[in-house]
Amino acid sequence: MAHVKINNLKFSYPLFGLRRKNKIFMKNLGGTISDKKNLKISVINGISLEAYPGDRIALCGNNGAGKSTLLKLLSGIYYPDEGDIDIEGSMVSMLDSYSGLETDATGYENIYLRGYLLGCTKKFIDENINQIIEFSELGDFIDYPLKTFSAGMVARLSFSISNILDPDIYFVDETIGTGDENFQKKISNKFQEIIKNKKILFLASHSRDLIHKVCNKVYLFEDGRIKNIANL
């Protein structure tokens, strides 16, 4: 059975090149200085939680509260300073539209690049590439370099590649949803599929409407800690 367990998770960013504590800088960045000698900023400060199939958790809070950092820790992009992460089941991360993509490569070539990053074999991508292209609605632009794409087009390509997978667990940042109204409907349908199939979902979002449509739990973050938990 799919399961996510986090125990007393802590994570800090090193502040290279910052020689002294800057109050204006800290106010805008969020977090707290955890090591004045080496200048580290604590972003995740002792988070513990568990998630089971059917849990669709919204991560809410101000910018700098730790939402996106937690998703990156869960995805294995970052490694915690302290604490444990235990994940059972297959997973996919939809965090940054540009992850695993090359701006000089074509959309077609990038399907393979991002697919490999997600753990897909060449055979699997070969079998699904037409479906990916059709879902993306990029048309002839699929043969153009990524650097000619708008941000919305990149997001559509990135989401379309991830969409061919059927994992047990999703880690999603709402910025992946950049796109036109028609494509937003496709993303909404994907979320409904997640709900129907009782997948585990972690969604970092500021949208109350999206949260109420998709999630059944809300974790409110403040200064890298879970301040409040609510059921929807």
Coordinates of C-alpha atoms in Angstrom, one line a residue, residues 4 9-10 27 63 78 109 150 178 181-182 184 194 205 219 225:
V4 CA 4.3 8.6 2.9
L9 CA 12.3 16.8 9.0
K10 CA 14.7 19.7 9.0
K27 CA 12.0 39.6 5.7
N63 CA 5.9 32.5 0.0
Y78 CA 16.9 17.9 -1.9
E109 CA 13.6 15.6 -28.2
S150 CA 6.1 30.4 -24.2
T178 CA 0.2 27.4 -16.5
E181 CA -8.4 27.5 -20.4
N182 CA -8.7 24.4 -22.5
Q184 CA -6.6 23.9 -17.6
I194 CA -6.4 11.2 -8.9
S205 CA -1.2 26.1 -3.9
Y219 CA -1.7 21.9 6.0
R225 CA 6.4 24.4 10.5

